[in-house]
Short mmCIF file of C-alpha atoms in Angstrom, two decimals:
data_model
loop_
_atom_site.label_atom_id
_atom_site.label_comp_id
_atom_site.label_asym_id
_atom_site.label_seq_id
_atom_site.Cartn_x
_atom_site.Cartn_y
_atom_site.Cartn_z
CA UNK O 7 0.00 0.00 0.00
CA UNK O 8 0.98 3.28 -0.77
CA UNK O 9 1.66 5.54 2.88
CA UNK O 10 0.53 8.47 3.16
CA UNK O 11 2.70 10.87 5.84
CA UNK O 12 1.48 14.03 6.50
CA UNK O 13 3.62 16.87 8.60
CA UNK O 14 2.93 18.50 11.35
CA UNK O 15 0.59 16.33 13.36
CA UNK O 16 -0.36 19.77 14.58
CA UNK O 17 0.37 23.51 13.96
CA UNK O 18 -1.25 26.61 15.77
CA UNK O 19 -1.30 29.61 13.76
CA UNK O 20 -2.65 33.36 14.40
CA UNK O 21 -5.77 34.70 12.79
CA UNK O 22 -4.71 36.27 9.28
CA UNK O 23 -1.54 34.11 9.60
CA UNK O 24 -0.57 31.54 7.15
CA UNK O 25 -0.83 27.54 7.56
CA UNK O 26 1.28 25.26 6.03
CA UNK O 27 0.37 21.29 5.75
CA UNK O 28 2.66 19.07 3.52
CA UNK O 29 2.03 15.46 2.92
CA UNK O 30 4.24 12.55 1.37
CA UNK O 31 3.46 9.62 -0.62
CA UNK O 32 5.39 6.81 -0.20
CA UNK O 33 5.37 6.13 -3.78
CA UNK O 34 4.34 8.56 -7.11
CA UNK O 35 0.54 8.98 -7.36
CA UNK O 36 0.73 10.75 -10.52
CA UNK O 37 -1.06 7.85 -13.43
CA UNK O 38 1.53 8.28 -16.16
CA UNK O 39 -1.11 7.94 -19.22
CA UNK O 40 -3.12 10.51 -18.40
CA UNK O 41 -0.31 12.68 -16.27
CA UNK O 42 -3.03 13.06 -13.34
CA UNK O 43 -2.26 13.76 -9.46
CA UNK O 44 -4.36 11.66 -7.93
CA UNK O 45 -4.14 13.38 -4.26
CA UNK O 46 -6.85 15.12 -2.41
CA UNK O 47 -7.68 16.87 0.61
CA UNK O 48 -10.02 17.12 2.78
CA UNK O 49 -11.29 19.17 5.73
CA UNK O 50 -12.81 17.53 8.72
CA UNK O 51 -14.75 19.68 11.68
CA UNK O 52 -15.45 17.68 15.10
CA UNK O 53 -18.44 15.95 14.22
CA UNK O 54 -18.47 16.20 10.24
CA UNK O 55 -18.15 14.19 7.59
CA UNK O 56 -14.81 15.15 5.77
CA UNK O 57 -15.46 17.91 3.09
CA UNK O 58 -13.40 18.09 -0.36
CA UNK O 59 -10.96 21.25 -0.92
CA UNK O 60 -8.56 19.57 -3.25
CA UNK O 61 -8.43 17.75 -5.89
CA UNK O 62 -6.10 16.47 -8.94
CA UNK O 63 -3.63 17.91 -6.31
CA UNK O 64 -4.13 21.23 -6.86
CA UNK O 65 -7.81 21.78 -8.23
CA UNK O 66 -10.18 23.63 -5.88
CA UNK O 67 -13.38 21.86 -5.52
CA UNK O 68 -16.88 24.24 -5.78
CA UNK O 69 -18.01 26.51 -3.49
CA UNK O 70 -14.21 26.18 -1.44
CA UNK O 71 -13.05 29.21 -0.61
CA UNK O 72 -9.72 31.23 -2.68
CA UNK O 73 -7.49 31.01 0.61
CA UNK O 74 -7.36 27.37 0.20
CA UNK O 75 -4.64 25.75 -2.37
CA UNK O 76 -2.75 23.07 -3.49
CA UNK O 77 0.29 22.06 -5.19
CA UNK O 78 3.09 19.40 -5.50
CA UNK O 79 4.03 17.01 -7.84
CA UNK O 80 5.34 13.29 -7.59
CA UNK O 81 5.38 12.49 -4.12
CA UNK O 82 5.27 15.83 -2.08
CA UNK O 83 2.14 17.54 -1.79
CA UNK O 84 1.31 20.74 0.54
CA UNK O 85 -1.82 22.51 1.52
CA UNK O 86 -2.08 25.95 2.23
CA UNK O 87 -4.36 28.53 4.18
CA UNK O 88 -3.10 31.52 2.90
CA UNK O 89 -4.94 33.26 5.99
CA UNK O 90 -6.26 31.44 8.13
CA UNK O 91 -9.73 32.07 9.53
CA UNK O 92 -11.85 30.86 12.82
CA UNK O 93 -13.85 28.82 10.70
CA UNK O 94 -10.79 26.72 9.31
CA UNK O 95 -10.41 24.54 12.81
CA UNK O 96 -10.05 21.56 11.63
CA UNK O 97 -8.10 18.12 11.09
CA UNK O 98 -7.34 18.42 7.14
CA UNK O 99 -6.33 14.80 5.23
CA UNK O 100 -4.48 13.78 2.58
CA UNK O 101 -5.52 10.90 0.38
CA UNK O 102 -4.20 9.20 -2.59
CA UNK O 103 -6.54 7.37 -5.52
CA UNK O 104 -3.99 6.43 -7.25
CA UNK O 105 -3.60 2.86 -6.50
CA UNK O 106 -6.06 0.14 -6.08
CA UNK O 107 -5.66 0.48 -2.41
CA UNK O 108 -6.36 3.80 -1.31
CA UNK O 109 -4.90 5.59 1.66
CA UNK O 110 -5.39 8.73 3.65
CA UNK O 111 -2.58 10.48 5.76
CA UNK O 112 -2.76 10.69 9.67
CA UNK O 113 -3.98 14.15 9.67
CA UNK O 114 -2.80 17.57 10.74
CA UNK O 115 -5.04 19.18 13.42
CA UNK O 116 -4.61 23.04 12.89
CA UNK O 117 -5.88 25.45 15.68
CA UNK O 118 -5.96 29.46 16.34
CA UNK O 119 -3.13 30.44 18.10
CA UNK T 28 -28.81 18.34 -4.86
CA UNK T 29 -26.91 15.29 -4.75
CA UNK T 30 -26.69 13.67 -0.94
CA UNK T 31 -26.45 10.51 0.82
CA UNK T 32 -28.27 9.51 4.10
CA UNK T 33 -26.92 6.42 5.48
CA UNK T 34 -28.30 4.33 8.16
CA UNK T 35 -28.62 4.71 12.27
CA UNK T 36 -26.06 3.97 14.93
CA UNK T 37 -25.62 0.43 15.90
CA UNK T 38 -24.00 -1.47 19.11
CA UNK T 39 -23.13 -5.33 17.93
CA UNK T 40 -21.76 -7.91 20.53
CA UNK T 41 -18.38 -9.46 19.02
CA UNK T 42 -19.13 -11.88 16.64
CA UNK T 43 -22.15 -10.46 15.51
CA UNK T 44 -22.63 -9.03 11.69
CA UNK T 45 -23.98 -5.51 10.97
CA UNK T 46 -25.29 -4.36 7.67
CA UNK T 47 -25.53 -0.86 7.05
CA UNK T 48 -27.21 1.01 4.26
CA UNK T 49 -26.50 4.31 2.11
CA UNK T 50 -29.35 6.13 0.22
CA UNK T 51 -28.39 7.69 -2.51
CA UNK T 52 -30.35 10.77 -4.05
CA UNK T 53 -30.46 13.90 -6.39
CA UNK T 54 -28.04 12.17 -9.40
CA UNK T 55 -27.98 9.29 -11.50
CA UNK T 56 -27.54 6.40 -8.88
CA UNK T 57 -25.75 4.17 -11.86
CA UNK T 58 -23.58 6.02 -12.99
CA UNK T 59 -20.71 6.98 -9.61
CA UNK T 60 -18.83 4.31 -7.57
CA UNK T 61 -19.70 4.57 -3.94
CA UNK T 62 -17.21 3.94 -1.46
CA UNK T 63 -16.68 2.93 2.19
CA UNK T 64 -14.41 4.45 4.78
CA UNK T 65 -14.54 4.18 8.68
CA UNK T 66 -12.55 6.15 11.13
CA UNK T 67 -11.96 4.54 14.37
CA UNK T 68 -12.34 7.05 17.38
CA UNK T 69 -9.71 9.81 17.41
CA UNK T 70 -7.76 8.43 14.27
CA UNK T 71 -7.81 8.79 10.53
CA UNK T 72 -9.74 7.41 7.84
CA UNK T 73 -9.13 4.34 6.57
CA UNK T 74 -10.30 3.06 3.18
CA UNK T 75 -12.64 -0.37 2.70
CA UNK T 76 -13.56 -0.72 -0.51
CA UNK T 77 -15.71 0.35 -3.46
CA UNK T 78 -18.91 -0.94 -5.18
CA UNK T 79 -19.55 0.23 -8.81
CA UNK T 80 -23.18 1.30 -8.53
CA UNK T 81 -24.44 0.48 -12.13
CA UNK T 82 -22.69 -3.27 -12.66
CA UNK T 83 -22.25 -4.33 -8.50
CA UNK T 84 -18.27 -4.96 -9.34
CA UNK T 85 -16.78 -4.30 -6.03
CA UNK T 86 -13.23 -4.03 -4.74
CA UNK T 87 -12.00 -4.37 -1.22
CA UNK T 88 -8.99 -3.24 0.68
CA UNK T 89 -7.01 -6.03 1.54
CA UNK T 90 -7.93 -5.17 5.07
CA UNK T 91 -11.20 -6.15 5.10
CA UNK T 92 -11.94 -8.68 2.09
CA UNK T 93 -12.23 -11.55 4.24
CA UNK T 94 -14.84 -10.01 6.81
CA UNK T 95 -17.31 -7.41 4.26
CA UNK T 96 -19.61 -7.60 1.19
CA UNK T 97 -20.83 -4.72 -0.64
CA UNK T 98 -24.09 -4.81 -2.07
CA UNK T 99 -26.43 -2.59 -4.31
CA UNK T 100 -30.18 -2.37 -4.79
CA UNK T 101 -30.79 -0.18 -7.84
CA UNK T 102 -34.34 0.28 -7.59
CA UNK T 103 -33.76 1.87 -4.39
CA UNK T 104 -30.62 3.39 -5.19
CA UNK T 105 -29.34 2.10 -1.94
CA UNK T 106 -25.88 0.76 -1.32
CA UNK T 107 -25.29 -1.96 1.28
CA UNK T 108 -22.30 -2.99 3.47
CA UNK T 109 -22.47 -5.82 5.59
CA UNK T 110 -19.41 -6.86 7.89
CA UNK T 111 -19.23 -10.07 9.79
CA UNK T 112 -17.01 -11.38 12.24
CA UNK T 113 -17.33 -8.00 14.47
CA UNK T 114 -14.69 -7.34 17.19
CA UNK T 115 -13.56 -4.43 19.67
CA UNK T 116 -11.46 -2.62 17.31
CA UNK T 117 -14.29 -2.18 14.51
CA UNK T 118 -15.69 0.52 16.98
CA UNK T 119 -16.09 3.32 14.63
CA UNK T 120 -17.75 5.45 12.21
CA UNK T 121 -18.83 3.97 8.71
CA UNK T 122 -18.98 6.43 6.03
CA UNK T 123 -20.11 5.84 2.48
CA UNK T 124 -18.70 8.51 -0.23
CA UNK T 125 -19.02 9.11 -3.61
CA UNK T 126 -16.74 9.74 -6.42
CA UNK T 127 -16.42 13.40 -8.11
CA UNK T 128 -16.54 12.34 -11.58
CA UNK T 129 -19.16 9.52 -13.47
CA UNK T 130 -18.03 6.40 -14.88
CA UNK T 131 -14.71 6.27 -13.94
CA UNK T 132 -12.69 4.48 -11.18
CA UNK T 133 -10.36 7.11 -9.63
CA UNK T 134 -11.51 10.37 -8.23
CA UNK T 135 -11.85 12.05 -4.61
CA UNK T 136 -15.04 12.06 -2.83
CA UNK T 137 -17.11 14.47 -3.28
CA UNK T 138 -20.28 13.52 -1.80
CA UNK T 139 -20.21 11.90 2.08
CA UNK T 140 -22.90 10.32 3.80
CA UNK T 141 -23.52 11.44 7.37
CA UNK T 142 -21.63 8.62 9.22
CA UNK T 143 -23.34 5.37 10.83
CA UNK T 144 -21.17 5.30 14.55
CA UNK T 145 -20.63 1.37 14.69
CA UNK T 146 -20.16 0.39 18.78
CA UNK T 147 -19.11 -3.26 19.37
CA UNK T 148 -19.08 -3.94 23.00
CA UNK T 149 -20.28 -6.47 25.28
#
C-alpha cells in the first residue's frame, strides 16, 4: 500500500496568519497515461463528515473558498491557508486514488493560536 | 442536490454481523462508484472498498476482504455494506462517499454520507 505521511501532526497559527500542511506519498501517485495527481484533501470539523478542498492535487473543488490551495508534484504535496480564519479549525487529510488500495494520511489538526 | 443519508447507529456484541445502508439521491444512482471508509475514534480514515453502482463490481482493501460484502439495490438506489465477524477494534464510524466524476474508477469524494457510529461492545 501506498503511505501516506502528513507533517505537522499539529500547527497553531494566528488569525490572518498563514498555515502550512505538507504530505508525502510513499510512492508517485501521478497515473503516467493521463499525467493526473491523484491526491486530495479534505477538511474535517469535530463531528463532520470530511469535506473536499482539493483535488487532482491542486484543483479547488466548488463553493471552497480562494485562501485554500494546493500544489506538489510526484510524491510531495502541501496545503495551504493563505490566511487562516476561525472557521478553518479543523483536522485536514491527505488521500491518494492512485492505486487500487487507497490511503489517507494521519492528519494535521490546525488550531488558532 | 446530490446527498447521501446512510443508516442509524448500531452497538453489535463481538461476533455479531452488521449491515448498514447508504441512500443515494439527487443524481444518477448508476452512474458513480460509492465507497466505504470508517474512522476509528480519534484516528484517521481508513479506506474499505468500493462498489460500482451500475454493474455491482466491487473491490475491497485487503484489510477487510475476508470479513465485508458490498451490495447494491438499484431500484432503491441504496448501497449496502455488511461486515461479519465484528470485534472491539471495529468501533467506529462507517462512512459511504461518492466519487467526483461519473463512470470512472479514480476520483476524490465528493459527496459523504452522514456517518453510521458502529459500537461493538459487550
Amino acid at each position: 500500500d501506498i503511505v501516506m505521511t502528513q507533517s505537522p501532526d499539529s500547527l497553531a497559527v494566528s488569525l490572518g496568519e498563514r498555515a502550512t500542511i505538507n504530505c508525502k506519498s510513499s510512492q508517485s501517485v501521478i497515473d503516467s497515461s493521463t499525467n493526473k495527481k491523484c491526491l486530495a484533501w479534505y477538511q474535517q470539523k469535530t463531528g463532520q463528515p470530511p469535506k473536499l478542498l482539493i483535488f487532482s492535487a491542486s484543483s479547488r473543488e466548488s463553493g471552497v473558498p480562494d485562501r485554500f490551495s494546493g500544489s506538489g508534484s510526484g510524491t510531495d504535496f502541501t496545503l495551504t491557508i493563505s490566511s487562516l480564519q476561525a472557521e478553518d479549525v479543523a483536522v485536514y487529510y491527505c488521500h491518494q486514488y492512485y492505486s487500487g488500495q487507497w490511503t489517507f494520511g494521519q492528519g494535521t489538526k490546525v488550531e488558532i493560536k | 442536490q446530490a446527498q447521501l443519508v446512510q443508516s442509524g447507529a448500531e452497538m453489535k456484541e463481538p461476533g455479531a454481523s452488521v449491515k448498514l445502508s447508504c441512500k443515494a439521491s439527487g443524481y444518477t444512482f448508476s452512474d458513480y462508484n460509492i465507497h466505504w471508509v470508517r474512522q476509528a475514534p480519534g484516528q484517521s480514515l481508513e479506506w474499505m472498498g468500493r462498489i460500482t453502482a451500475g454493474s455491482g463490481n466491487t473491490r475491497y482493501s485487503q484489510n477487510f476482504q475476508d470479513r465485508v460484502t458490498f451490495t447494491r439495490d438499484t431500484s432503491a438506489t441504496t448501497v449496502y455494506m455488511e461486515v461479519i465477524s465484528l470485534r472491539s477494534e471495529d468501533t467506529a464510524v462507517y462512512y459511504c462517499a461518492r466519487l467526483q466524476t461519473p463512470l470512472i474508477l479514480a476520483a476524490a469524494f465528493d459527496i459523504w454520507g452522514q456517518g453510521t457510529m458502529v459500537t461493538v461492545s459487550s
